[in-house]
Short mmCIF file of C-alpha atoms in Angstrom, two decimals:
data_model
loop_
_atom_site.label_atom_id
_atom_site.label_comp_id
_atom_site.label_asym_id
_atom_site.label_seq_id
_atom_site.Cartn_x
_atom_site.Cartn_y
_atom_site.Cartn_z
CA MET R 94 -0.19 -0.07 0.20
CA ASN R 95 2.53 2.33 0.93
CA LEU R 96 4.64 1.58 -1.91
CA LEU R 97 1.49 2.26 -4.34
CA ARG R 98 1.04 5.80 -2.85
CA LYS R 99 4.61 6.77 -3.33
CA PHE R 100 4.39 5.76 -7.18
CA SER R 101 0.64 6.67 -7.96
CA PHE R 102 1.86 10.55 -8.70
CA PRO R 103 4.65 9.47 -11.12
CA LEU R 104 2.86 7.01 -12.95
CA PHE R 105 -0.11 9.58 -13.39
CA CYS R 106 2.52 12.13 -14.34
CA ILE R 107 3.49 10.01 -17.26
CA SER R 108 0.27 8.90 -18.45
CA GLN R 109 -0.41 12.60 -18.82
CA ARG R 110 2.65 13.22 -20.74
CA LEU R 111 1.92 10.29 -23.35
CA SER R 112 -1.42 11.58 -23.73
CA LEU R 113 0.19 15.09 -25.15
CA VAL R 114 2.39 13.14 -27.39
CA PHE R 115 -0.42 11.19 -28.73
CA SER R 116 -2.67 14.28 -29.14
CA LEU R 117 0.17 16.04 -31.19
CA LEU R 118 0.31 13.20 -33.62
CA ILE R 119 -3.34 12.88 -34.46
CA GLU R 120 -3.27 17.12 -34.58
CA ASP R 121 0.15 17.02 -37.02
CA ASN R 122 0.28 13.85 -38.75
CA SER R 123 3.24 14.25 -40.05
CA THR R 124 6.84 12.87 -40.10
CA LYS R 125 8.33 16.38 -39.07
CA ALA R 126 5.87 16.21 -35.93
CA LEU R 127 7.37 13.12 -34.85
CA LYS R 128 10.98 13.78 -35.37
CA ARG R 129 10.10 16.90 -32.97
CA LEU R 130 8.41 14.69 -30.36
CA VAL R 131 11.38 12.18 -30.19
CA PRO R 132 13.73 13.95 -27.32
CA PHE R 133 10.15 14.69 -25.40
CA ILE R 134 9.17 11.27 -25.44
CA SER R 135 13.21 10.16 -24.75
CA SER R 136 12.92 12.42 -21.55
CA LEU R 137 9.72 10.71 -20.30
CA VAL R 138 12.53 7.71 -20.24
CA PHE R 139 14.33 9.30 -17.60
CA LEU R 140 11.29 10.70 -15.76
CA THR R 141 13.18 14.22 -15.69
CA ALA R 142 9.72 15.85 -16.07
CA CYS R 143 8.22 14.49 -13.11
CA SER R 144 10.13 16.54 -10.32
CA ASP R 145 8.10 15.51 -7.37
CA PHE R 146 9.08 11.38 -8.10
CA PHE R 147 11.03 11.28 -4.99
CA GLU R 148 9.31 12.13 -1.98
CA PRO R 149 11.20 14.71 0.21
CA VAL R 150 13.28 13.18 3.02
CA GLU R 151 14.85 15.11 6.27
CA SER R 152 18.30 14.58 6.05
CA THR R 153 20.02 13.67 9.12
CA PRO R 154 23.14 15.17 10.42
CA GLU R 155 26.14 13.04 10.50
CA PRO R 156 27.33 11.80 13.87
CA THR R 157 30.22 14.15 15.59
CA GLU R 158 32.24 12.64 18.24
CA TYR R 159 30.31 14.98 20.67
CA SER R 160 27.23 13.52 19.69
CA TYR R 161 28.57 9.70 19.38
CA ASN R 162 29.88 10.08 23.38
CA TYR R 163 26.48 11.95 24.47
CA TRP R 164 24.95 8.64 22.80
CA LEU R 165 26.85 5.96 24.47
CA LEU R 166 26.56 7.46 27.91
CA LYS R 167 22.73 7.68 27.67
CA GLN R 168 22.78 4.13 26.51
CA THR R 169 25.04 2.75 29.05
CA TYR R 170 26.47 4.81 32.10
CA LEU R 171 25.55 3.16 35.28
CA PHE R 172 24.49 6.10 37.35
CA GLU R 173 21.81 6.89 35.48
CA ASP R 174 20.02 10.04 37.63
CA GLU R 175 22.92 11.82 36.44
CA LEU R 176 22.08 11.47 32.88
CA PRO R 177 19.44 14.10 32.67
CA GLN R 178 22.22 17.25 33.65
CA LEU R 179 24.09 16.18 30.19
CA ASP R 180 23.92 18.75 27.40
CA GLU R 181 22.59 16.91 24.23
CA ASN R 182 24.12 19.94 21.85
CA GLY R 183 27.41 20.77 23.20
CA ASP R 184 30.67 20.42 21.84
CA SER R 185 33.54 19.80 24.27
CA VAL R 186 33.39 16.16 24.77
CA GLN R 187 35.53 16.61 28.17
CA GLU R 188 33.10 19.59 29.66
CA LEU R 189 30.53 16.37 28.58
CA TYR R 190 32.20 13.97 30.88
CA ASN R 191 33.29 16.44 33.49
CA LYS R 192 29.38 16.92 34.26
CA LEU R 193 29.78 12.89 35.96
CA SER R 194 30.60 12.48 39.36
CA ASP R 195 32.14 9.17 38.30
CA PRO R 196 35.98 9.64 38.31
CA PHE R 197 36.59 6.35 36.53
CA THR R 198 34.44 7.60 33.27
CA ARG R 199 36.46 9.55 31.75
CA TYR R 200 37.33 10.35 27.53
CA ILE R 201 40.86 9.69 25.98
CA PRO R 202 41.64 11.94 23.25
CA PRO R 203 42.60 10.54 20.02
CA SER R 204 46.48 11.52 20.46
CA LYS R 205 46.65 9.26 23.74
CA SER R 206 44.42 6.40 22.67
CA GLU R 207 46.80 3.90 21.94
CA ALA R 208 49.16 4.64 24.66
CA THR R 209 46.21 4.17 26.89
CA ILE R 210 45.31 0.79 25.16
CA THR R 211 48.75 -0.25 25.50
CA HIS R 212 48.83 0.27 29.30
CA ILE R 213 45.79 -0.97 30.03
CA ASN R 214 46.01 -4.46 27.95
CA THR R 215 49.90 -4.98 28.67
CA SER R 216 52.54 -4.69 31.07
CA ILE R 217 55.24 -3.13 28.74
CA VAL R 218 57.59 -0.64 30.30
CA PRO R 219 58.91 1.43 26.83
CA GLY R 220 62.56 1.74 27.10
CA ASP R 221 63.49 0.21 29.97
CA VAL R 222 66.86 -2.23 31.31
CA GLY R 223 64.28 -4.05 33.18
CA MET R 224 64.58 -3.16 36.59
CA GLU R 225 62.70 -2.10 39.76
CA TYR R 226 64.63 -0.27 42.61
CA GLU R 227 64.79 1.23 46.51
CA LYS R 228 66.30 4.26 47.88
CA PHE R 229 68.01 3.68 51.11
CA PRO R 230 69.02 7.16 52.37
CA GLN R 231 71.74 6.14 54.98
CA LYS R 232 73.65 4.03 52.65
CA GLU R 233 76.76 5.86 50.46
CA TYR R 234 75.22 4.62 47.00
CA PRO R 235 71.51 4.77 47.78
CA LEU R 236 70.08 3.08 44.59
CA VAL R 237 69.54 -0.60 45.17
CA ILE R 238 68.22 -2.83 42.72
CA TYR R 239 65.11 -4.85 44.37
CA ARG R 240 64.17 -6.66 41.30
CA VAL R 241 65.36 -7.90 37.98
CA TYR R 242 63.04 -9.09 34.82
CA PRO R 243 64.36 -12.29 34.07
CA GLU R 244 63.33 -11.72 30.04
CA GLY R 245 64.79 -7.91 30.32
CA PRO R 246 68.42 -6.16 29.60
CA ALA R 247 69.35 -6.69 32.99
CA GLY R 248 67.89 -10.31 33.39
CA ARG R 249 69.89 -11.30 30.28
CA ALA R 250 72.68 -9.90 31.85
CA GLY R 251 72.98 -11.78 35.09
CA ILE R 252 72.36 -8.80 37.08
CA LYS R 253 71.39 -10.29 40.43
CA ARG R 254 68.93 -8.09 43.44
CA TYR R 255 70.15 -6.32 46.14
CA GLY R 256 73.02 -5.02 44.73
CA ASN R 257 73.99 -0.97 45.02
CA ILE R 258 74.38 1.17 41.89
CA MET R 259 77.38 2.91 42.29
CA ASN R 260 77.88 4.49 38.85
CA ALA R 261 75.95 4.88 35.64
CA ASN R 262 77.73 5.90 32.10
CA GLY R 263 80.28 7.67 34.24
CA VAL R 264 78.36 9.49 36.89
CA ASP R 265 78.47 8.30 40.58
CA ILE R 266 75.07 7.68 41.75
CA VAL R 267 75.36 8.97 45.55
CA GLY R 268 73.50 11.46 47.47
CA GLU R 269 69.86 12.38 48.09
CA ASN R 270 69.15 12.74 44.44
CA ALA R 271 70.27 9.92 43.41
CA PHE R 272 67.04 8.20 42.13
CA GLU R 273 66.80 11.29 39.95
CA VAL R 274 69.87 11.36 38.58
CA TYR R 275 70.06 7.92 37.81
CA ASP R 276 66.44 8.09 36.01
CA SER R 277 67.64 11.39 33.87
CA ILE R 278 70.91 9.30 32.80
CA LEU R 279 68.37 6.19 31.88
CA THR R 280 65.71 8.46 29.97
CA TYR R 281 68.01 10.27 27.72
CA SER R 282 70.78 7.04 27.13
CA LYS R 283 69.55 4.23 24.97
CA ASP R 284 73.06 2.42 26.05
CA ILE R 285 73.77 2.27 30.03
CA SER R 286 76.66 1.10 31.58
CA LEU R 287 76.12 0.42 34.96
CA THR R 288 78.87 -0.42 37.92
CA VAL R 289 77.03 -2.20 40.79
CA ALA R 290 78.25 -3.38 44.05
CA TYR R 291 77.31 -6.56 45.81
CA THR R 292 78.82 -8.12 49.45
CA SER R 293 81.50 -9.45 48.02
CA ASP R 294 82.02 -8.09 44.48
CA THR R 295 81.39 -5.01 42.08
CA ILE R 296 80.58 -5.68 38.70
CA SER R 297 80.22 -3.76 35.32
CA TYR R 298 77.24 -4.63 32.92
CA ASN R 299 76.89 -2.71 29.69
CA LEU R 300 73.03 -3.04 28.51
CA THR R 301 70.84 -1.35 26.03
CA LYS R 302 67.68 -0.07 26.30
CA GLU R 303 64.34 -1.74 24.91
CA ASP R 304 60.57 -2.32 25.31
CA VAL R 305 60.31 -4.90 28.35
CA TYR R 306 57.35 -6.98 29.23
CA ALA R 307 57.31 -6.78 33.00
CA PRO R 308 56.30 -9.75 35.11
CA THR R 309 53.02 -9.36 37.38
CA ILE R 310 53.81 -12.22 39.61
CA PHE R 311 56.91 -11.95 41.81
CA LEU R 312 58.35 -14.74 44.19
CA ASP R 313 60.16 -13.92 47.72
CA THR R 314 60.61 -15.51 50.80
CA LEU R 315 60.26 -13.74 54.39
CA ASN R 316 61.06 -15.68 57.55
CA GLY R 317 60.94 -18.95 55.94
CA ILE R 318 57.46 -17.73 54.50
CA PRO R 319 57.06 -17.87 50.68
CA ILE R 320 55.44 -14.66 49.43
CA ILE R 321 53.57 -14.25 46.33
CA THR R 322 53.24 -10.94 44.91
CA ILE R 323 50.53 -9.96 42.40
CA THR R 324 51.18 -6.28 40.85
CA SER R 325 48.44 -6.20 38.38
CA PHE R 326 45.87 -8.14 36.06
CA LYS R 327 47.19 -7.59 32.42
CA LEU R 328 46.35 -9.48 29.20
CA ASN R 329 49.68 -9.30 28.15
CA THR R 330 52.96 -9.56 30.48
CA ALA R 331 56.28 -11.40 30.57
CA ASP R 332 53.59 -14.40 29.38
CA GLN R 333 52.60 -12.71 26.65
CA LYS R 334 50.53 -15.68 25.34
CA ASN R 335 48.58 -15.91 28.84
CA GLY R 336 49.20 -12.65 31.05
CA SER R 337 49.00 -12.59 34.59
CA PHE R 338 46.88 -15.61 35.01
CA GLY R 339 49.54 -17.80 33.20
CA GLU R 340 52.28 -16.37 34.96
CA LEU R 341 50.50 -17.32 38.29
CA LYS R 342 49.23 -20.73 36.76
CA THR R 343 52.69 -21.78 35.94
CA TYR R 344 54.30 -20.99 39.74
CA LEU R 345 50.84 -23.10 41.36
CA ASP R 346 51.29 -25.84 39.03
CA SER R 347 55.00 -26.14 39.58
CA THR R 348 54.41 -26.02 44.10
CA GLN R 349 51.46 -27.80 44.04
CA ASN R 350 52.81 -30.43 46.30
CA THR R 351 53.61 -27.26 48.66
CA THR R 352 52.07 -27.82 52.22
CA GLU R 353 53.56 -24.87 53.87
CA PRO R 354 51.30 -21.71 54.19
CA ARG R 355 51.81 -18.91 52.01
CA LEU R 356 51.13 -15.24 51.52
CA ILE R 357 49.59 -13.53 48.66
CA ASN R 358 50.39 -9.82 48.56
CA LEU R 359 47.84 -7.66 46.74
CA ARG R 360 49.05 -4.51 48.29
CA ASN R 361 48.81 -1.63 46.10
CA ASN R 362 47.29 -3.49 43.21
CA PRO R 363 44.92 -1.23 40.88
CA GLY R 364 43.58 -4.05 39.35
CA GLY R 365 43.33 -4.83 35.29
CA HIS R 366 41.30 -6.74 33.28
CA VAL R 367 38.34 -8.83 34.95
CA SER R 368 38.75 -11.64 33.14
CA HIS R 369 42.12 -12.34 34.52
CA CYS R 370 41.21 -11.92 38.29
CA ILE R 371 38.45 -14.18 38.17
CA ALA R 372 40.06 -16.81 36.45
CA MET R 373 42.82 -16.36 38.71
CA ALA R 374 40.81 -16.72 41.83
CA ASP R 375 39.18 -20.14 40.29
CA LEU R 376 42.75 -21.02 40.55
CA PHE R 377 42.37 -21.35 44.45
CA ILE R 378 38.25 -22.28 44.44
CA LYS R 379 36.50 -25.57 44.03
CA GLU R 380 33.31 -24.42 43.53
CA GLY R 381 30.36 -21.79 44.17
CA ILE R 382 29.86 -18.47 42.66
CA LEU R 383 33.20 -16.33 42.25
CA SER R 384 31.49 -13.12 41.44
CA THR R 385 28.43 -11.48 40.00
CA ARG R 386 28.34 -8.54 38.21
CA THR R 387 24.94 -6.48 37.08
CA SER R 388 25.40 -4.14 34.03
CA ARG R 389 23.77 -1.64 31.74
CA ASP R 390 25.07 -2.40 28.32
CA LEU R 391 23.82 -2.37 24.77
CA SER R 392 22.23 -5.13 22.57
CA VAL R 393 22.88 -5.52 19.21
CA GLU R 394 20.66 -3.18 18.21
CA GLY R 395 22.16 -0.29 20.05
CA LYS R 396 19.35 -0.12 22.85
CA THR R 397 19.97 -0.14 26.55
CA ILE R 398 19.83 -3.94 27.82
CA TYR R 399 20.09 -5.23 31.82
CA ARG R 400 21.87 -7.86 32.45
CA LYS R 401 23.17 -9.59 35.65
CA ASN R 402 25.44 -13.15 35.40
CA SER R 403 27.94 -14.84 38.13
CA GLN R 404 30.76 -16.49 37.12
CA LYS R 405 31.14 -20.39 38.77
CA ALA R 406 34.46 -21.86 39.84
CA LYS R 407 35.73 -24.81 37.93
CA ALA R 408 37.47 -27.77 40.23
CA GLY R 409 40.99 -29.19 39.37
CA ASP R 410 42.80 -26.47 39.95
CA SER R 411 46.46 -26.59 41.85
CA GLY R 412 45.71 -23.77 44.56
CA GLU R 413 42.83 -25.55 45.54
CA LYS R 414 44.87 -27.79 48.49
CA GLY R 415 47.00 -25.10 49.50
CA LYS R 416 47.23 -23.12 52.91
CA PHE R 417 47.42 -19.00 51.72
CA VAL R 418 46.74 -16.00 53.60
CA LEU R 419 45.60 -12.88 51.33
CA LEU R 420 47.57 -9.10 52.42
CA VAL R 421 45.64 -5.90 51.08
CA ASN R 422 45.72 -2.17 51.97
CA LYS R 423 44.02 0.88 51.08
CA GLY R 424 45.46 0.60 47.46
CA SER R 425 44.33 -2.95 46.51
CA ALA R 426 41.39 -1.69 44.04
CA SER R 427 38.86 -2.91 41.35
CA CYS R 428 39.79 -6.07 39.91
CA SER R 429 42.07 -6.78 43.18
CA GLU R 430 38.88 -6.65 45.22
CA ILE R 431 37.21 -9.16 43.12
CA PHE R 432 40.30 -11.36 43.60
CA ALA R 433 40.15 -10.86 47.44
CA ALA R 434 36.30 -11.03 48.00
CA ALA R 435 36.52 -14.67 46.14
CA LEU R 436 39.28 -15.59 47.95
CA GLN R 437 37.59 -14.59 51.38
CA GLU R 438 34.27 -16.06 50.81
CA ALA R 439 34.47 -18.85 48.37
CA ALA R 440 37.75 -20.59 49.47
CA ASN R 441 38.01 -19.20 53.21
CA ILE R 442 41.35 -17.85 52.48
CA PRO R 443 41.78 -15.17 55.56
CA VAL R 444 42.49 -11.54 54.54
CA ALA R 445 44.94 -9.81 56.61
CA GLY R 446 45.88 -6.04 56.48
CA GLU R 447 43.49 -2.78 55.87
CA THR R 448 40.30 -2.41 54.19
CA THR R 449 40.75 -2.32 50.78
CA TYR R 450 39.96 0.85 48.74
CA GLY R 451 36.18 -0.09 47.46
CA LYS R 452 35.70 0.34 44.21
CA GLY R 453 33.09 -2.11 42.88
CA ILE R 454 32.25 -0.44 39.49
CA GLY R 455 33.92 -1.47 36.18
CA GLN R 456 34.21 0.11 32.93
CA SER R 457 33.96 -0.78 29.00
CA THR R 458 35.84 0.98 26.65
CA TRP R 459 34.70 2.22 23.31
CA LYS R 460 36.59 3.16 20.54
CA THR R 461 35.42 6.43 19.32
CA MET R 462 34.46 8.16 15.83
CA ASP R 463 37.55 10.15 15.55
CA GLY R 464 39.73 7.50 17.18
CA GLY R 465 39.51 8.47 20.76
CA LEU R 466 38.30 5.86 23.84
CA ALA R 467 35.63 6.18 25.86
CA ILE R 468 35.67 4.62 29.26
CA ILE R 469 32.58 4.51 31.06
CA THR R 470 31.74 3.13 34.15
CA ASN R 471 28.46 0.62 33.39
CA TRP R 472 29.18 -2.69 36.10
CA GLU R 473 28.63 -3.38 39.44
CA PHE R 474 30.20 -6.30 41.01
CA LEU R 475 28.90 -8.09 44.29
CA THR R 476 30.99 -10.66 46.16
CA PRO R 477 30.29 -14.53 46.01
CA LYS R 478 27.47 -13.90 48.71
CA GLY R 479 25.87 -11.44 46.88
CA ASN R 480 27.32 -8.22 49.04
CA SER R 481 28.12 -4.91 47.86
CA TYR R 482 31.67 -3.64 48.30
CA HIS R 483 31.58 -0.44 46.53
CA LYS R 484 32.88 2.48 48.60
CA LYS R 485 33.02 0.25 51.58
CA GLY R 486 35.94 -2.18 50.58
CA VAL R 487 36.77 -5.78 51.27
CA VAL R 488 36.97 -6.09 55.33
CA PRO R 489 40.13 -7.64 56.60
CA ASP R 490 39.82 -10.92 58.92
CA PHE R 491 43.24 -9.84 60.51
CA PRO R 492 42.97 -6.18 60.71
CA CYS R 493 46.47 -3.96 60.88
CA GLU R 494 47.48 -0.52 61.46
CA SER R 495 49.73 -1.03 58.82
CA ALA R 496 49.63 -3.27 56.34
CA THR R 497 53.00 -4.84 56.15
CA LEU R 498 54.62 -7.90 55.30
CA SER R 499 55.25 -8.45 59.12
CA CYS R 500 50.83 -8.25 59.39
CA GLY R 501 50.59 -10.91 56.85
CA ILE R 502 53.42 -12.97 58.42
CA LYS R 503 51.58 -12.89 61.60
CA ALA R 504 48.19 -13.78 60.15
CA ILE R 505 49.83 -16.88 58.98
CA GLN R 506 51.12 -17.90 62.28
CA ASN R 507 48.03 -17.28 63.81
#
């Protein structure tokens, strides 16, 4: 019916033109008249005489970077009560996001999007030798090598932990500004010559900087107790195939017959990928719910859809039989809290230290039209028992005024 209405006028228009042609032929029955009308008849084929053939359609404006971000926020932002304050017709994307109270919902401009994606997904340290340091002001050479990444230049050169850096590229690393001096040399030089003093020896090393995949799982021992430090939850790390999950699983599989208690150090871990922290928690949990999340998301049609789903544990992992205590502090946030709550409630692993940060929400990341990133809070997480910890944190079973390693050791000994 709509199709007939759409074409009824042009068909009438054509019939009117043909009637005129035939009437002219009848009135002037001559070859000359026929030749005179051929161009007119041809024009009917192309319908150029019927200007109303296509119904007028109101044009739709092309979406802009602002309108696209506005639409994404309207469809997915978790805290819906804030949405009416957004201006639909603004022009500053940053101002659009600044109107929202959630500090984790943010816009990354195109110039910084690739670096942000790399930071979110990987543990890459660009242009580095693969070491971490601590400063001891009371020492003559105060800069001490605290960690060495096995796959980085320092690890391949055989540099060991706990050496004092005496000299870098001919400059003595001494005094209050030792770290700043060393950092400047490391920043502006590609080739680094180091002199490192150990208890019984002083050794020189020649290193060339490169992009280093840092480990996210580190192993230490204090008072005979093994300590597993998890610094973040990343997709690609020193284990470039399986990331943080692969690093932890490799360690647990290699020590599955260990019966002594171990400390899992999660202090100052800011979080990371939800898929990894949940999978890593599963390594310690035999059965039950690992985590539940509710979300305000997009359907395939681009409409708002509300979801609620729970991830359940699968039995048979090497961490299920071990004895552990988890150490957290105020800097343990986001994915760290998912991990901590899962171990506390679903595996009965005691938590020691301080109440955690209290970030029980998560973000989805969208590539925008201009190549920027829209990072929007649209998830809320609940513990295995269905408790919310957003703005509350995970409360330790063994609280300490200061979440030191000693606090965790005392919790193990109790």
